[in-house]
Amino acid sequence: MKYLLLFLCSFTAFSQLDSTFGTNGLTSIPGNSPVGIKIETDGKILVLMKKNDVASLVRLMPDGTVDNTFVFQNLVIAGTTSSYPLNMAVQNDGKIVAIINTNTISTSNTLVRFNTDGTIDSSFGNNGYIFNAFQQGNNIVSYTRIAINPISGNILIAGNIYIYLVLVLICQLLSVIPLQGF
């Protein structure tokens, strides 16, 4: 069995490998299929990826080493056997919101919010999760992108509704009271 490693490399503004990052500009962590990378205001690096058929979130220090103060998250949602990360965004207060897809209809479109230390934010949705925040009858809704409105702090998700044609959906969730208002 092959073991996959996710790698990150850092380049200077002049397109040279940054030798202060990782080992000669390169660092690796167990995992594969990176789908999101965000730089926090303190220079720490969030990486959303898939690891062994499960969505994972890890944080690195600015020098490319793993941040051991951050709870490394492998997201196995109850009733599922696999999860696939799609995207993430960081709110103004540093909390992280991710879109996770699973192998079940009832949890296929899941929003998960993490505290700044990597723990699940139980004050968000249903103990940290919002399952299928937007439904359009019996049609299949698939979230693919997420952003945070820098002024209001609202969470914006975009995706597709599969009816007879593929339509683009943009749904806005209030960061304080999810699922109310546009």
C-alpha positions as a Markdown table, in Angstrom:
| # | Residue | x | y | z |
|---|---|---|---|---|
| 1 | Met | 0.0 | 0.0 | 0.0 |
| 2 | Lys | 1.3 | 3.4 | -0.9 |
| 3 | Tyr | 1.4 | 6.1 | 1.7 |
| 4 | Leu | 0.5 | 9.6 | 0.4 |
| 5 | Leu | 2.0 | 12.8 | 1.8 |
| 6 | Leu | 0.7 | 16.2 | 1.2 |
| 7 | Phe | 3.4 | 18.7 | 0.6 |
| 8 | Leu | 3.6 | 22.5 | 0.9 |
| 9 | Cys | 6.3 | 24.6 | -0.5 |
| 10 | Ser | 7.0 | 28.3 | 0.1 |
| 11 | Phe | 8.5 | 30.6 | -2.5 |
| 12 | Thr | 9.8 | 34.1 | -1.9 |
| 13 | Ala | 8.4 | 37.0 | -3.8 |
| 14 | Phe | 11.3 | 36.6 | -6.3 |
| 15 | Ser | 10.3 | 32.9 | -7.1 |
| 16 | Gln | 13.0 | 31.3 | -5.0 |
| 17 | Leu | 12.3 | 28.5 | -2.6 |
| 18 | Asp | 12.1 | 30.0 | 0.9 |
| 19 | Ser | 14.7 | 28.0 | 2.8 |
| 20 | Thr | 13.3 | 29.1 | 6.2 |
| 21 | Phe | 10.1 | 27.2 | 5.5 |
| 22 | Gly | 10.1 | 23.5 | 6.4 |
| 23 | Thr | 13.3 | 21.8 | 5.0 |
| 24 | Asn | 14.7 | 23.9 | 2.3 |
| 25 | Gly | 11.3 | 25.4 | 1.4 |
| 26 | Leu | 9.3 | 22.2 | 1.6 |
| 27 | Thr | 7.2 | 20.5 | 4.3 |
| 28 | Ser | 5.1 | 17.4 | 4.2 |
| 29 | Ile | 2.3 | 16.0 | 6.3 |
| 30 | Pro | 0.4 | 12.7 | 6.1 |
| 31 | Gly | -2.6 | 13.1 | 3.8 |
| 32 | Asn | -3.6 | 13.8 | 0.3 |
| 33 | Ser | -6.0 | 15.8 | -1.8 |
| 34 | Pro | -5.6 | 19.3 | -0.4 |
| 35 | Val | -8.7 | 21.4 | -1.1 |
| 36 | Gly | -8.1 | 24.5 | 0.9 |
| 37 | Ile | -5.2 | 26.5 | 2.3 |
| 38 | Lys | -5.6 | 29.8 | 4.3 |
| 39 | Ile | -3.1 | 32.0 | 5.9 |
| 40 | Glu | -4.2 | 33.3 | 9.3 |
| 41 | Thr | -3.4 | 36.9 | 10.4 |
| 42 | Asp | -0.6 | 35.6 | 12.6 |
| 43 | Gly | 1.0 | 33.8 | 9.6 |
| 44 | Lys | -0.1 | 30.3 | 10.7 |
| 45 | Ile | -1.3 | 28.1 | 7.8 |
| 46 | Leu | -4.6 | 26.1 | 7.8 |
| 47 | Val | -4.8 | 23.1 | 5.4 |
| 48 | Leu | -8.1 | 21.3 | 4.6 |
| 49 | Met | -7.4 | 18.0 | 3.0 |
| 50 | Lys | -8.5 | 14.4 | 2.7 |
| 51 | Lys | -6.6 | 11.8 | 4.7 |
| 52 | Asn | -7.5 | 8.1 | 4.5 |
| 53 | Asp | -11.0 | 8.8 | 3.1 |
| 54 | Val | -11.8 | 11.3 | 5.8 |
| 55 | Ala | -11.8 | 15.1 | 5.7 |
| 56 | Ser | -8.9 | 16.6 | 7.9 |
| 57 | Leu | -7.9 | 20.0 | 9.1 |
| 58 | Val | -4.4 | 20.8 | 10.2 |
| 59 | Arg | -2.6 | 24.0 | 11.1 |
| 60 | Leu | 1.1 | 24.7 | 10.5 |
| 61 | Met | 3.3 | 27.3 | 12.0 |
| 62 | Pro | 4.7 | 30.0 | 9.7 |
| 63 | Asp | 7.9 | 28.0 | 9.4 |
| 64 | Gly | 6.1 | 24.9 | 8.1 |
| 65 | Thr | 6.1 | 22.8 | 11.3 |
| 66 | Val | 2.9 | 21.3 | 12.6 |
| 67 | Asp | 1.2 | 23.5 | 15.2 |
| 68 | Asn | 0.8 | 21.1 | 18.2 |
| 69 | Thr | -1.5 | 23.6 | 20.0 |
| 70 | Phe | -4.1 | 23.0 | 17.3 |
| 71 | Val | -6.3 | 20.0 | 17.6 |
| 72 | Phe | -5.7 | 18.0 | 14.4 |
| 73 | Gln | -9.2 | 17.1 | 13.1 |
| 74 | Asn | -10.2 | 14.0 | 11.3 |
| 75 | Leu | -13.9 | 14.5 | 10.6 |
| 76 | Val | -15.9 | 11.3 | 10.8 |
| 77 | Ile | -19.5 | 12.5 | 11.0 |
| 78 | Ala | -21.9 | 10.1 | 12.8 |
| 79 | Gly | -23.5 | 7.6 | 10.5 |
| 80 | Thr | -20.9 | 8.0 | 7.7 |
| 81 | Thr | -17.9 | 6.0 | 6.6 |
| 82 | Ser | -16.1 | 8.7 | 4.6 |
| 83 | Ser | -16.1 | 12.4 | 4.2 |
| 84 | Tyr | -14.7 | 14.7 | 1.5 |
| 85 | Pro | -13.6 | 18.2 | 2.2 |
| 86 | Leu | -14.6 | 20.8 | -0.3 |
| 87 | Asn | -13.7 | 24.3 | 0.9 |
| 88 | Met | -13.1 | 26.4 | 4.0 |
| 89 | Ala | -13.2 | 30.1 | 5.1 |
| 90 | Val | -11.9 | 31.9 | 8.2 |
| 91 | Gln | -14.3 | 34.2 | 10.0 |
| 92 | Asn | -13.2 | 37.6 | 11.4 |
| 93 | Asp | -12.9 | 36.1 | 14.9 |
| 94 | Gly | -10.6 | 33.4 | 13.6 |
| 95 | Lys | -13.1 | 30.6 | 13.6 |
| 96 | Ile | -13.0 | 28.3 | 10.7 |
| 97 | Val | -16.0 | 27.1 | 8.7 |
| 98 | Ala | -15.6 | 24.2 | 6.3 |
| 99 | Ile | -17.9 | 22.4 | 3.8 |
| 100 | Ile | -17.7 | 18.7 | 4.1 |
| 101 | Asn | -19.5 | 16.2 | 1.8 |
| 102 | Thr | -20.3 | 12.7 | 3.1 |
| 103 | Asn | -21.6 | 9.5 | 1.7 |
| 104 | Thr | -25.2 | 9.9 | 3.1 |
| 105 | Ile | -28.1 | 12.0 | 1.9 |
| 106 | Ser | -28.9 | 13.3 | 5.3 |
| 107 | Thr | -25.4 | 14.7 | 5.9 |
| 108 | Ser | -24.2 | 15.1 | 2.3 |
| 109 | Asn | -23.9 | 18.9 | 2.6 |
| 110 | Thr | -22.4 | 19.6 | 6.0 |
| 111 | Leu | -21.0 | 22.9 | 7.3 |
| 112 | Val | -18.6 | 22.5 | 10.3 |
| 113 | Arg | -17.3 | 25.3 | 12.4 |
| 114 | Phe | -14.1 | 25.1 | 14.4 |
| 115 | Asn | -12.8 | 27.2 | 17.2 |
| 116 | Thr | -9.4 | 28.9 | 16.8 |
| 117 | Asp | -7.7 | 25.9 | 18.6 |
| 118 | Gly | -9.2 | 23.4 | 16.2 |
| 119 | Thr | -12.0 | 22.0 | 18.4 |
| 120 | Ile | -15.5 | 21.8 | 17.1 |
| 121 | Asp | -17.5 | 25.0 | 17.9 |
| 122 | Ser | -20.6 | 23.5 | 19.7 |
| 123 | Ser | -22.4 | 26.8 | 19.6 |
| 124 | Phe | -22.7 | 26.6 | 15.8 |
| 125 | Gly | -25.8 | 24.9 | 14.4 |
| 126 | Asn | -26.3 | 21.5 | 15.9 |
| 127 | Asn | -23.2 | 20.9 | 18.1 |
| 128 | Gly | -20.9 | 22.5 | 15.5 |
| 129 | Tyr | -22.6 | 21.1 | 12.4 |
| 130 | Ile | -25.3 | 22.3 | 10.0 |
| 131 | Phe | -26.6 | 19.5 | 7.8 |
| 132 | Asn | -28.2 | 20.4 | 4.5 |
| 133 | Ala | -28.6 | 24.1 | 5.4 |
| 134 | Phe | -30.5 | 24.7 | 2.2 |
| 135 | Gln | -32.9 | 22.3 | 0.6 |
| 136 | Gln | -34.8 | 22.8 | -2.6 |
| 137 | Gly | -37.6 | 20.3 | -2.4 |
| 138 | Asn | -36.4 | 16.8 | -3.5 |
| 139 | Asn | -33.8 | 18.2 | -5.7 |
| 140 | Ile | -30.1 | 17.5 | -5.1 |
| 141 | Val | -28.2 | 20.5 | -3.7 |
| 142 | Ser | -24.5 | 20.5 | -3.6 |
| 143 | Tyr | -22.4 | 23.1 | -1.9 |
| 144 | Thr | -19.0 | 23.8 | -3.3 |
| 145 | Arg | -17.7 | 27.2 | -2.2 |
| 146 | Ile | -17.7 | 29.2 | 1.0 |
| 147 | Ala | -16.8 | 32.8 | 1.9 |
| 148 | Ile | -17.2 | 35.2 | 4.8 |
| 149 | Asn | -18.6 | 38.6 | 4.2 |
| 150 | Pro | -15.9 | 40.8 | 5.8 |
| 151 | Ile | -18.4 | 43.5 | 6.8 |
| 152 | Ser | -21.3 | 41.6 | 8.3 |
| 153 | Gly | -19.4 | 38.4 | 9.2 |
| 154 | Asn | -22.2 | 36.3 | 7.4 |
| 155 | Ile | -21.3 | 33.0 | 5.9 |
| 156 | Leu | -21.9 | 32.7 | 2.2 |
| 157 | Ile | -22.1 | 29.3 | 0.5 |
| 158 | Ala | -22.4 | 28.6 | -3.2 |
| 159 | Gly | -23.2 | 25.5 | -5.0 |
| 160 | Asn | -25.5 | 23.8 | -7.5 |
| 161 | Ile | -29.1 | 22.6 | -7.5 |
| 162 | Tyr | -29.6 | 19.6 | -9.8 |
| 163 | Ile | -33.0 | 19.8 | -11.3 |
| 164 | Tyr | -33.3 | 19.4 | -15.1 |
| 165 | Leu | -30.6 | 22.0 | -15.6 |
| 166 | Val | -27.7 | 22.8 | -13.3 |
| 167 | Leu | -28.5 | 26.1 | -11.6 |
| 168 | Val | -26.1 | 28.1 | -9.4 |
| 169 | Leu | -27.2 | 28.7 | -5.8 |
| 170 | Ile | -25.8 | 31.3 | -3.5 |
| 171 | Cys | -27.1 | 31.1 | 0.1 |
| 172 | Gln | -26.2 | 33.4 | 2.9 |
| 173 | Leu | -26.3 | 32.2 | 6.5 |
| 174 | Leu | -26.2 | 34.7 | 9.4 |
| 175 | Ser | -23.2 | 34.0 | 11.5 |
| 176 | Val | -25.2 | 34.4 | 14.7 |
| 177 | Ile | -28.5 | 32.9 | 13.8 |
| 178 | Pro | -28.0 | 30.4 | 11.0 |
| 179 | Leu | -30.7 | 29.8 | 8.3 |
| 180 | Gln | -32.5 | 33.1 | 8.8 |
| 181 | Gly | -32.5 | 35.9 | 6.2 |
| 182 | Phe | -30.7 | 36.6 | 3.0 |
